[in-house]
Amino acid sequence: MELSYQANHFPIPSSLFINPNKNFFVLDHVKYKYPTKSNVLHHHSTSRNTSSIFRQNKLSSSALYTSSHNSVISEEGNQENIMSNTAGQVIRCKAAVAWEAGKPLVIEEVEVAPPQKMEVRLKILYTSLCHTDIYFWEAKGQNSVFPRILGHEAAGIVESVGEGVTELAPGDHVLPVFTGECKNCAHCKSEESNMCSLLRINTDRGVMIHDEKSRFSINGKPIYHFVGTSTFSEYTVVHVGCVAKINPLAPLDKVCVLSCGISTGLGATLNVAKPTKGSSVAVFGLGAVGLAAAEGARIAGASRIIGIDLNASRFELAKKFGVTEFVNPKDYSKPVQEVIAEMTDGGVDRSVECTGHIDAMISAFECVHDGWGVAVLVGVPHKEAVFKTHPMNLLNERTLKGTFFGNYKPRSDLPSVVEKYMNKELELEKFITHQLPFSEINKAFDLMLKGEGLRCIIHMDH
Ligand code: NAD
Ligand code: ZN
């Protein structure tokens, strides 16, 4: 039996099927269980839609609380997975396709093939925009791979798993990550590295590793992947090693920002720069990544946190992140590294660069104190950028480092970063300045290009 209904305060799902002989119903290709005594669940942000549907159809809604689209959590917190009825099938869904460099994304109906060996298919619920997406969409300083589905900062739920996947099951709450962790290579076995040999970030690859094919298509023509995540789609296929399983109680509309920018900035300071208590830290670029780096400096007990940005409107925002002083290089006729050296009696103890601009990278290195200063590069550089400094700067016992994803191993470490948010040791709300429905994803690009706000959460179900 198929029921139709009027939607008031929630989006209209594409389909609702109720079979009176079964203990579940299907909404938007996903099965939900009817409540029983043993599956009375914790209320969760996504429960609204389901309980509203129950009210509208005069079914009992009082005991129904779903934790997610296809999993339920008992009062003891045990998650019960329900097999997805779309497993093994091609899913048709909406995706924002970048057809050409710099042209607005187009929301298209795409076909998403089932996950193959060691792959999982995710239902993306929230995604946000990071500056790395902009670089590869503009493709001015990066290689051009089109048509492509961009997006790498997101949160979702496992819809189905491919052959050989044992660590994840349908219903798991997850964060996809642009760099992976196979757990078997020398890097994954090293405590120092997160540069997995198999799954490290590869911005030029537009296909899956298993068979070098794309899982996305329109009328049989492939649409390419981006950094193994492609989250600007209602469904995406990701290698299991690029998926972190997280606490199912974590609100996905908040923790999605941990899947790239915030963990990257935080980890760049806490795991790589490692400032000591009372030290001075310079942060170049006060977007979400830089402000997360500043947050790391505050958590580490730095006493001076100097924020450097060309966009003066960032300074007001940055005050909430523990930045104590501000420098706009445009206000000075001399190089900003000299300005910082004068402010700090010879240089800062640590610096973290989060701009992607080569001049800022060089300044970030040259502004650290000799003898002990450490500079960490985080920004993604132009493909032809060359880092130039006098070797004497290194001989004078300064250290230059760089990092992807703040040195966190996505599968092993990210769940504990989510716990930091759950324990209120880390605030994410202040990074989230805008919210938009998926249909208006191009507005999120405009906001970032104008340097307005920090992170914009894109709601896939709107
Ligand atoms: P963003 O656009 O929100 O912020 C960048 C900020 O840098 C802006 O406020 C801009 O005004 C400022 N800026 C640009 N050029 C500057 C200069 N020469 N001097 C001082 N300030 C300057 O971007 P975001 O999302 O916060 O990302 C920041 C950078 O980090 C990007 O390059 C992005 O690609 C990179 N990134 C790297 C990783 C990684 O793992 N290494 C992960 C995520 C993002
Ligand atoms: Zn990113």
Short mmCIF file of C-alpha atoms and ligand atoms in Angstrom, two decimals:
data_model
loop_
_atom_site.label_atom_id
_atom_site.label_comp_id
_atom_site.label_asym_id
_atom_site.label_seq_id
_atom_site.Cartn_x
_atom_site.Cartn_y
_atom_site.Cartn_z
CA MET A 1 0.00 0.00 0.00
CA GLU A 2 1.36 3.44 -0.83
CA LEU A 3 0.22 6.42 1.23
CA SER A 4 0.46 10.03 0.22
CA TYR A 5 0.22 12.89 2.67
CA GLN A 6 0.44 16.67 2.98
CA ALA A 7 3.71 18.02 4.31
CA ASN A 8 3.65 21.11 6.48
CA HIS A 9 6.90 21.60 8.31
CA PHE A 10 9.09 18.98 6.79
CA PRO A 11 10.29 18.10 3.31
CA ILE A 12 8.22 15.74 1.23
CA PRO A 13 9.94 12.36 0.93
CA SER A 14 9.88 10.92 -2.53
CA SER A 15 8.11 7.77 -1.38
CA LEU A 16 6.45 6.24 1.65
CA PHE A 17 5.50 2.56 1.63
CA ILE A 18 3.65 0.89 4.47
CA ASN A 19 3.12 -2.85 4.51
CA PRO A 20 0.66 -3.72 7.31
CA ASN A 21 2.00 -7.27 7.58
CA LYS A 22 5.55 -6.18 8.33
CA ASN A 23 7.15 -4.57 11.35
CA PHE A 24 8.65 -1.75 9.33
CA PHE A 25 7.81 0.93 6.81
CA VAL A 26 9.95 2.39 4.07
CA LEU A 27 10.56 6.10 3.65
CA ASP A 28 12.84 7.45 0.96
CA HIS A 29 14.25 3.97 0.25
CA VAL A 30 15.03 3.42 3.93
CA LYS A 31 13.33 1.02 6.31
CA TYR A 32 12.07 2.19 9.72
CA LYS A 33 10.90 -0.14 12.45
CA TYR A 34 7.60 0.33 14.22
CA PRO A 35 8.11 0.91 17.92
CA THR A 36 8.13 -2.03 20.27
CA LYS A 37 8.96 -2.02 23.97
CA SER A 38 12.56 -2.89 23.19
CA ASN A 39 13.19 -0.22 20.61
CA VAL A 40 11.94 2.93 22.32
CA LEU A 41 14.58 5.30 21.20
CA HIS A 42 16.34 8.49 22.09
CA HIS A 43 14.98 11.54 20.40
CA HIS A 44 17.21 12.90 17.68
CA SER A 45 17.07 15.76 15.27
CA THR A 46 16.07 13.54 12.37
CA SER A 47 13.15 12.01 14.27
CA ARG A 48 10.88 14.94 13.47
CA ASN A 49 10.04 13.79 9.98
CA THR A 50 9.15 10.28 10.97
CA SER A 51 6.97 11.12 13.97
CA SER A 52 5.16 13.76 11.93
CA ILE A 53 4.36 11.16 9.31
CA PHE A 54 3.00 8.90 12.01
CA ARG A 55 0.75 11.69 13.28
CA GLN A 56 -0.48 12.48 9.82
CA ASN A 57 -1.33 8.87 9.16
CA LYS A 58 -2.99 8.45 12.55
CA LEU A 59 -0.53 5.78 13.60
CA SER A 60 0.76 5.85 17.12
CA SER A 61 3.72 8.19 17.23
CA SER A 62 4.11 8.54 20.98
CA ALA A 63 6.71 5.83 21.39
CA LEU A 64 8.56 6.33 18.16
CA TYR A 65 11.96 7.92 18.19
CA THR A 66 14.36 7.15 15.42
CA SER A 67 18.00 7.97 15.74
CA SER A 68 18.63 8.06 12.06
CA HIS A 69 17.32 7.04 8.71
CA ASN A 70 17.96 3.38 9.02
CA SER A 71 19.06 2.56 12.50
CA VAL A 72 17.43 2.58 15.90
CA ILE A 73 18.98 3.03 19.31
CA SER A 74 17.59 1.30 22.35
CA GLU A 75 17.45 3.00 25.74
CA GLU A 76 20.70 1.24 26.61
CA GLY A 77 22.30 2.96 23.61
CA ASN A 78 22.59 -0.23 21.54
CA GLN A 79 22.27 0.41 17.89
CA GLU A 80 20.17 -2.03 15.92
CA ASN A 81 20.78 -2.10 12.21
CA ILE A 82 18.12 -2.72 9.67
CA MET A 83 19.16 -3.95 6.26
CA SER A 84 18.63 -1.38 3.59
CA ASN A 85 16.18 -2.42 0.87
CA THR A 86 18.27 -0.62 -1.73
CA ALA A 87 21.38 -2.78 -1.13
CA GLY A 88 22.80 -4.12 -4.35
CA GLN A 89 20.69 -1.81 -6.50
CA VAL A 90 21.49 1.34 -8.42
CA ILE A 91 20.09 4.38 -6.57
CA ARG A 92 18.85 7.38 -8.49
CA CYS A 93 19.22 10.55 -6.46
CA LYS A 94 20.10 14.22 -6.62
CA ALA A 95 23.69 15.39 -6.89
CA ALA A 96 25.27 18.78 -7.58
CA VAL A 97 27.42 18.26 -10.65
CA ALA A 98 30.33 20.53 -11.58
CA TRP A 99 30.24 20.26 -15.38
CA GLU A 100 32.90 22.87 -16.06
CA ALA A 101 35.49 24.86 -14.17
CA GLY A 102 34.05 27.90 -12.41
CA LYS A 103 30.46 27.38 -13.66
CA PRO A 104 27.62 27.05 -11.12
CA LEU A 105 26.92 23.46 -10.03
CA VAL A 106 23.79 21.90 -11.54
CA ILE A 107 21.50 19.69 -9.45
CA GLU A 108 21.04 16.58 -11.58
CA GLU A 109 19.52 13.15 -11.13
CA VAL A 110 22.46 10.75 -11.04
CA GLU A 111 22.74 7.00 -10.79
CA VAL A 112 24.85 5.73 -7.93
CA ALA A 113 26.08 2.16 -8.42
CA PRO A 114 26.21 -0.26 -5.46
CA PRO A 115 29.43 -0.37 -3.43
CA GLN A 116 32.04 -2.87 -4.66
CA LYS A 117 34.77 -4.70 -2.75
CA MET A 118 35.83 -2.78 0.39
CA GLU A 119 33.46 0.08 -0.41
CA VAL A 120 30.42 1.50 1.36
CA ARG A 121 27.53 3.53 0.04
CA LEU A 122 26.56 6.44 2.26
CA LYS A 123 23.42 8.51 2.52
CA ILE A 124 24.79 12.02 3.03
CA LEU A 125 22.62 14.11 5.36
CA TYR A 126 24.76 17.23 5.76
CA THR A 127 27.73 18.57 3.90
CA SER A 128 29.68 21.81 4.13
CA LEU A 129 32.02 23.65 1.87
CA CYS A 130 35.78 23.87 2.44
CA HIS A 131 38.14 26.07 0.45
CA THR A 132 39.71 22.98 -1.15
CA ASP A 133 36.40 22.37 -3.01
CA ILE A 134 36.63 25.91 -4.40
CA TYR A 135 40.17 25.41 -5.72
CA PHE A 136 39.22 22.26 -7.64
CA TRP A 137 35.98 23.81 -8.91
CA GLU A 138 37.83 26.93 -10.14
CA ALA A 139 40.65 24.68 -11.42
CA LYS A 140 42.84 27.74 -11.90
CA GLY A 141 45.76 26.54 -9.82
CA GLN A 142 44.77 22.85 -9.83
CA ASN A 143 44.29 20.14 -12.45
CA SER A 144 40.95 20.12 -14.16
CA VAL A 145 38.81 16.94 -13.82
CA PHE A 146 35.21 17.36 -15.05
CA PRO A 147 32.34 16.54 -14.88
CA ARG A 148 32.82 15.94 -11.19
CA ILE A 149 30.90 15.73 -7.93
CA LEU A 150 32.85 17.80 -5.40
CA GLY A 151 32.43 17.88 -1.61
CA HIS A 152 34.42 16.27 1.18
CA GLU A 153 33.25 17.74 4.49
CA ALA A 154 30.11 15.83 5.45
CA ALA A 155 28.22 13.46 7.71
CA GLY A 156 25.92 10.61 6.84
CA ILE A 157 24.68 7.09 7.42
CA VAL A 158 25.80 3.82 5.86
CA GLU A 159 23.14 2.64 3.39
CA SER A 160 24.87 -0.59 2.29
CA VAL A 161 28.29 -2.19 2.25
CA GLY A 162 30.29 -4.02 -0.41
CA GLU A 163 32.13 -7.34 -0.30
CA GLY A 164 34.70 -7.70 2.46
CA VAL A 165 33.42 -4.84 4.63
CA THR A 166 33.11 -6.07 8.20
CA GLU A 167 33.73 -2.93 10.27
CA LEU A 168 30.68 -1.02 9.05
CA ALA A 169 27.04 -1.94 8.66
CA PRO A 170 23.93 -0.20 7.34
CA GLY A 171 22.73 2.36 9.84
CA ASP A 172 26.16 3.31 11.20
CA HIS A 173 26.68 7.05 11.64
CA VAL A 174 29.82 8.11 9.85
CA LEU A 175 32.08 10.92 8.69
CA PRO A 176 33.70 10.41 5.27
CA VAL A 177 37.29 11.68 5.08
CA PHE A 178 39.31 12.82 2.04
CA THR A 179 42.36 10.88 3.16
CA GLY A 180 42.12 7.29 4.32
CA GLU A 181 43.54 4.69 6.66
CA CYS A 182 43.97 1.13 5.35
CA LYS A 183 45.43 0.03 8.73
CA ASN A 184 47.94 -2.27 6.97
CA CYS A 185 50.63 -0.11 5.34
CA ALA A 186 53.82 1.24 6.92
CA HIS A 187 52.22 4.67 7.37
CA CYS A 188 49.13 3.30 9.09
CA LYS A 189 51.38 1.21 11.36
CA SER A 190 53.56 4.22 12.19
CA GLU A 191 52.48 6.37 15.10
CA GLU A 192 53.87 9.44 13.35
CA SER A 193 52.15 9.35 9.98
CA ASN A 194 48.60 9.54 8.62
CA MET A 195 49.80 9.36 4.98
CA CYS A 196 48.31 5.92 4.18
CA SER A 197 50.05 4.43 1.12
CA LEU A 198 46.79 3.14 -0.36
CA LEU A 199 44.31 5.87 0.52
CA ARG A 200 46.19 9.12 1.06
CA ILE A 201 44.61 12.19 -0.53
CA ASN A 202 44.74 12.12 -4.32
CA THR A 203 43.10 15.18 -5.86
CA ASP A 204 43.50 14.03 -9.46
CA ARG A 205 41.88 10.60 -9.15
CA GLY A 206 38.23 10.67 -10.24
CA VAL A 207 37.52 6.93 -9.95
CA MET A 208 37.42 4.21 -7.31
CA ILE A 209 40.64 2.30 -6.55
CA HIS A 210 39.06 -1.17 -6.86
CA ASP A 211 38.25 -1.11 -10.60
CA GLU A 212 39.28 2.41 -11.67
CA LYS A 213 35.65 3.21 -12.50
CA SER A 214 33.28 5.88 -11.26
CA ARG A 215 30.20 4.85 -9.28
CA PHE A 216 28.30 7.93 -10.53
CA SER A 217 26.72 8.23 -13.94
CA ILE A 218 24.11 10.14 -15.93
CA ASN A 219 22.61 8.22 -18.87
CA GLY A 220 25.55 5.83 -18.76
CA LYS A 221 28.21 8.58 -18.87
CA PRO A 222 30.57 8.66 -15.88
CA ILE A 223 30.67 11.61 -13.51
CA TYR A 224 33.98 11.70 -11.63
CA HIS A 225 34.63 11.47 -7.90
CA PHE A 226 36.55 14.02 -5.85
CA VAL A 227 39.11 13.02 -3.17
CA GLY A 228 37.27 9.73 -2.73
CA THR A 229 34.29 11.37 -1.03
CA SER A 230 32.04 13.38 -3.43
CA THR A 231 29.61 14.46 -0.76
CA PHE A 232 27.57 16.93 -2.86
CA SER A 233 25.27 14.00 -3.60
CA GLU A 234 22.42 12.42 -1.62
CA TYR A 235 24.26 9.09 -1.94
CA THR A 236 27.95 8.49 -2.50
CA VAL A 237 30.32 5.52 -2.61
CA VAL A 238 33.49 5.66 -0.52
CA HIS A 239 36.33 3.25 0.28
CA VAL A 240 35.77 1.76 3.75
CA GLY A 241 39.18 3.12 4.79
CA CYS A 242 37.94 6.68 4.26
CA VAL A 243 35.01 6.37 6.67
CA ALA A 244 35.09 7.03 10.41
CA LYS A 245 32.33 5.39 12.44
CA ILE A 246 31.21 7.78 15.16
CA ASN A 247 28.98 7.94 18.22
CA PRO A 248 25.41 7.57 16.89
CA LEU A 249 24.21 10.18 19.37
CA ALA A 250 26.42 12.93 17.89
CA PRO A 251 24.34 15.50 15.96
CA LEU A 252 25.39 15.05 12.34
CA ASP A 253 24.51 18.65 11.41
CA LYS A 254 27.27 19.82 13.78
CA VAL A 255 29.97 17.13 13.66
CA CYS A 256 30.05 17.17 9.84
CA VAL A 257 32.54 20.07 10.12
CA LEU A 258 34.95 17.66 11.85
CA SER A 259 35.27 15.59 8.70
CA CYS A 260 37.74 18.12 7.27
CA GLY A 261 38.32 21.75 8.28
CA ILE A 262 38.00 21.79 12.04
CA SER A 263 39.94 18.58 12.69
CA THR A 264 42.62 19.76 10.24
CA GLY A 265 43.18 23.10 12.00
CA LEU A 266 42.89 21.68 15.49
CA GLY A 267 45.26 18.80 14.73
CA ALA A 268 47.76 21.06 12.93
CA THR A 269 48.27 22.88 16.22
CA LEU A 270 47.77 20.11 18.79
CA ASN A 271 49.45 17.23 16.91
CA VAL A 272 52.03 18.97 14.74
CA ALA A 273 52.99 22.47 15.98
CA LYS A 274 52.55 21.38 19.64
CA PRO A 275 52.84 24.76 21.36
CA THR A 276 53.64 24.67 25.06
CA LYS A 277 51.76 26.48 27.80
CA GLY A 278 52.44 30.21 27.80
CA SER A 279 53.91 30.22 24.26
CA SER A 280 53.12 32.50 21.31
CA VAL A 281 51.38 31.21 18.17
CA ALA A 282 50.77 33.01 14.86
CA VAL A 283 47.87 31.80 12.70
CA PHE A 284 47.85 32.86 9.04
CA GLY A 285 44.35 32.85 7.52
CA LEU A 286 41.32 33.15 9.79
CA GLY A 287 38.83 30.95 7.94
CA ALA A 288 37.41 27.88 9.67
CA VAL A 289 40.70 25.95 9.36
CA GLY A 290 42.79 28.81 10.80
CA LEU A 291 40.32 29.49 13.60
CA ALA A 292 40.34 25.80 14.50
CA ALA A 293 44.15 26.09 14.65
CA ALA A 294 43.70 29.10 16.98
CA GLU A 295 41.29 27.02 19.08
CA GLY A 296 44.04 24.37 19.33
CA ALA A 297 46.48 27.04 20.52
CA ARG A 298 43.99 28.18 23.17
CA ILE A 299 43.43 24.58 24.34
CA ALA A 300 47.23 24.09 24.53
CA GLY A 301 47.47 27.15 26.81
CA ALA A 302 49.25 29.56 24.44
CA SER A 303 49.30 33.04 25.96
CA ARG A 304 49.55 35.03 22.71
CA ILE A 305 47.62 34.02 19.60
CA ILE A 306 48.29 36.39 16.71
CA GLY A 307 45.82 36.20 13.82
CA ILE A 308 46.95 37.35 10.37
CA ASP A 309 44.48 37.91 7.54
CA LEU A 310 44.06 40.20 4.53
CA ASN A 311 40.31 40.35 5.16
CA ALA A 312 39.73 42.70 8.11
CA SER A 313 36.16 41.46 8.56
CA ARG A 314 37.66 38.20 9.91
CA PHE A 315 39.05 39.92 13.00
CA GLU A 316 35.69 40.47 14.72
CA LEU A 317 34.74 36.80 14.17
CA ALA A 318 38.16 35.63 15.38
CA LYS A 319 37.72 37.19 18.82
CA LYS A 320 35.46 34.27 19.78
CA PHE A 321 38.32 31.84 19.09
CA GLY A 322 40.86 33.14 21.56
CA VAL A 323 42.88 35.20 19.05
CA THR A 324 44.51 37.93 21.14
CA GLU A 325 46.09 40.18 18.47
CA PHE A 326 45.42 40.90 14.82
CA VAL A 327 47.71 41.83 11.95
CA ASN A 328 46.56 42.79 8.47
CA PRO A 329 49.59 42.63 6.15
CA LYS A 330 47.93 45.35 4.04
CA ASP A 331 48.45 47.85 6.89
CA TYR A 332 52.26 47.65 6.66
CA SER A 333 54.84 48.50 4.04
CA LYS A 334 57.32 45.87 5.32
CA PRO A 335 56.92 42.07 5.13
CA VAL A 336 54.51 40.72 7.74
CA GLN A 337 57.19 38.37 9.14
CA GLU A 338 59.20 41.43 10.19
CA VAL A 339 56.13 42.97 11.83
CA ILE A 340 55.57 39.76 13.83
CA ALA A 341 59.26 39.44 14.78
CA GLU A 342 59.14 43.00 16.21
CA MET A 343 55.93 42.28 18.13
CA THR A 344 57.39 39.14 19.72
CA ASP A 345 61.03 39.97 20.43
CA GLY A 346 62.48 37.90 17.58
CA GLY A 347 59.61 35.69 16.44
CA VAL A 348 56.75 33.50 17.56
CA ASP A 349 57.28 30.06 19.08
CA ARG A 350 54.90 28.41 16.61
CA SER A 351 53.05 29.40 13.45
CA VAL A 352 50.31 27.65 11.50
CA GLU A 353 49.55 28.67 7.91
CA CYS A 354 45.94 28.15 6.73
CA THR A 355 45.65 30.33 3.61
CA GLY A 356 46.88 28.24 0.64
CA HIS A 357 48.84 31.31 -0.49
CA ILE A 358 52.58 30.83 -1.10
CA ASP A 359 53.57 34.28 0.27
CA ALA A 360 51.76 33.53 3.52
CA MET A 361 53.53 30.14 3.70
CA ILE A 362 56.93 31.79 3.43
CA SER A 363 55.98 34.49 5.97
CA ALA A 364 54.69 31.81 8.35
CA PHE A 365 58.08 30.12 8.27
CA GLU A 366 60.17 33.29 8.47
CA CYS A 367 58.21 34.70 11.44
CA VAL A 368 59.13 31.90 13.87
CA HIS A 369 61.87 32.39 16.45
CA ASP A 370 65.29 30.96 15.67
CA GLY A 371 66.55 28.20 17.94
CA TRP A 372 63.15 26.57 18.49
CA GLY A 373 60.45 28.01 16.22
CA VAL A 374 58.20 25.58 14.33
CA ALA A 375 56.03 26.52 11.32
CA VAL A 376 53.29 24.21 10.04
CA LEU A 377 51.83 24.54 6.52
CA VAL A 378 48.20 23.51 6.07
CA GLY A 379 46.90 25.51 3.08
CA VAL A 380 46.67 23.68 -0.25
CA PRO A 381 49.11 25.46 -2.60
CA HIS A 382 48.75 26.40 -6.27
CA LYS A 383 50.08 23.49 -8.39
CA GLU A 384 53.03 25.57 -9.58
CA ALA A 385 53.89 27.19 -6.25
CA VAL A 386 57.53 27.13 -5.16
CA PHE A 387 58.57 27.67 -1.56
CA LYS A 388 61.63 29.94 -1.43
CA THR A 389 63.57 30.92 1.65
CA HIS A 390 67.23 31.36 2.53
CA PRO A 391 68.71 28.08 3.89
CA MET A 392 70.19 30.11 6.75
CA ASN A 393 66.65 30.30 8.16
CA LEU A 394 66.79 26.53 8.65
CA LEU A 395 70.39 26.49 9.85
CA ASN A 396 69.28 28.90 12.53
CA GLU A 397 67.30 26.01 13.98
CA ARG A 398 63.84 26.74 12.77
CA THR A 399 61.63 23.81 11.71
CA LEU A 400 59.26 23.72 8.73
CA LYS A 401 56.50 21.10 8.65
CA GLY A 402 53.27 20.41 6.80
CA THR A 403 50.21 18.29 7.40
CA PHE A 404 47.08 16.84 5.90
CA PHE A 405 44.09 16.42 8.18
CA GLY A 406 46.04 17.66 11.20
CA ASN A 407 47.95 14.37 11.39
CA TYR A 408 44.81 12.56 12.59
CA LYS A 409 44.32 9.01 11.35
CA PRO A 410 40.73 9.22 10.15
CA ARG A 411 39.40 5.89 11.37
CA SER A 412 41.41 5.57 14.58
CA ASP A 413 41.42 9.18 15.78
CA LEU A 414 38.34 10.97 14.45
CA PRO A 415 35.79 9.24 16.74
CA SER A 416 37.65 10.68 19.74
CA VAL A 417 37.55 14.20 18.26
CA VAL A 418 33.76 13.76 18.00
CA GLU A 419 33.79 12.77 21.69
CA LYS A 420 35.58 16.03 22.51
CA TYR A 421 32.53 17.82 21.09
CA MET A 422 30.13 15.51 22.95
CA ASN A 423 32.01 16.20 26.22
CA LYS A 424 31.86 19.95 25.58
CA GLU A 425 35.66 20.24 25.36
CA LEU A 426 35.28 21.54 21.81
CA GLU A 427 32.67 23.97 20.54
CA LEU A 428 31.55 23.55 16.94
CA GLU A 429 28.53 25.86 16.82
CA LYS A 430 30.68 28.98 16.54
CA PHE A 431 32.20 27.71 13.29
CA ILE A 432 28.75 27.30 11.72
CA THR A 433 27.67 30.71 10.45
CA HIS A 434 25.26 29.75 7.64
CA GLN A 435 22.76 27.02 6.72
CA LEU A 436 21.38 26.38 3.24
CA PRO A 437 19.18 23.81 1.50
CA PHE A 438 20.93 21.57 -1.06
CA SER A 439 19.03 23.31 -3.85
CA GLU A 440 20.94 26.52 -3.02
CA ILE A 441 24.43 25.02 -2.83
CA ASN A 442 25.82 27.63 -5.25
CA LYS A 443 25.12 30.31 -2.61
CA ALA A 444 27.59 28.54 -0.31
CA PHE A 445 30.23 28.98 -3.04
CA ASP A 446 29.40 32.70 -3.27
CA LEU A 447 29.72 33.12 0.51
CA MET A 448 33.15 31.50 0.58
CA LEU A 449 34.37 33.45 -2.44
CA LYS A 450 33.31 36.69 -0.73
CA GLY A 451 35.01 35.63 2.52
CA GLU A 452 31.71 35.82 4.40
CA GLY A 453 31.20 33.61 7.42
CA LEU A 454 33.02 30.39 8.23
CA ARG A 455 31.19 27.15 7.54
CA CYS A 456 27.84 26.83 5.75
CA ILE A 457 25.93 23.62 6.48
CA ILE A 458 24.10 22.31 3.43
CA HIS A 459 21.01 20.26 4.27
CA MET A 460 20.70 17.44 1.74
CA ASP A 461 17.02 16.75 2.45
CA HIS A 462 15.82 20.24 1.50
P1 NAD B 1 38.84 30.14 3.99
O1 NAD B 1 38.73 30.71 2.63
O2 NAD B 1 37.61 30.08 4.82
O3 NAD B 1 39.96 30.92 4.82
C1 NAD B 1 41.20 31.33 4.27
C2 NAD B 1 41.55 32.68 4.88
O4 NAD B 1 42.89 33.02 4.49
C3 NAD B 1 40.65 33.82 4.43
O5 NAD B 1 40.13 34.50 5.55
C4 NAD B 1 41.57 34.69 3.57
O6 NAD B 1 41.23 36.07 3.66
C5 NAD B 1 42.94 34.40 4.21
N1 NAD B 1 44.09 34.67 3.34
C6 NAD B 1 44.24 34.37 2.01
N2 NAD B 1 45.46 34.75 1.58
C7 NAD B 1 46.11 35.29 2.64
C8 NAD B 1 47.40 35.87 2.84
N3 NAD B 1 48.28 35.94 1.82
N4 NAD B 1 47.72 36.32 4.06
C9 NAD B 1 46.82 36.25 5.09
N5 NAD B 1 45.59 35.73 4.97
C10 NAD B 1 45.23 35.26 3.76
O7 NAD B 1 39.46 28.67 3.79
P2 NAD B 1 39.46 27.39 4.77
O8 NAD B 1 38.34 26.49 4.38
O9 NAD B 1 39.60 27.84 6.18
O10 NAD B 1 40.80 26.67 4.27
C11 NAD B 1 42.07 27.26 4.50
C12 NAD B 1 43.14 26.54 3.72
O11 NAD B 1 43.35 25.23 4.25
C13 NAD B 1 42.82 26.33 2.24
O12 NAD B 1 44.02 26.50 1.50
C14 NAD B 1 42.38 24.88 2.19
O13 NAD B 1 42.55 24.32 0.91
C15 NAD B 1 43.34 24.29 3.19
N6 NAD B 1 42.96 22.99 3.76
C16 NAD B 1 43.98 22.11 3.96
C17 NAD B 1 43.72 20.90 4.56
C18 NAD B 1 44.82 19.94 4.86
O14 NAD B 1 44.53 18.81 5.25
N7 NAD B 1 46.07 20.34 4.73
C19 NAD B 1 42.41 20.57 4.95
C20 NAD B 1 41.41 21.52 4.75
C21 NAD B 1 41.69 22.73 4.16
ZN ZN B 2 38.62 20.43 3.27
#
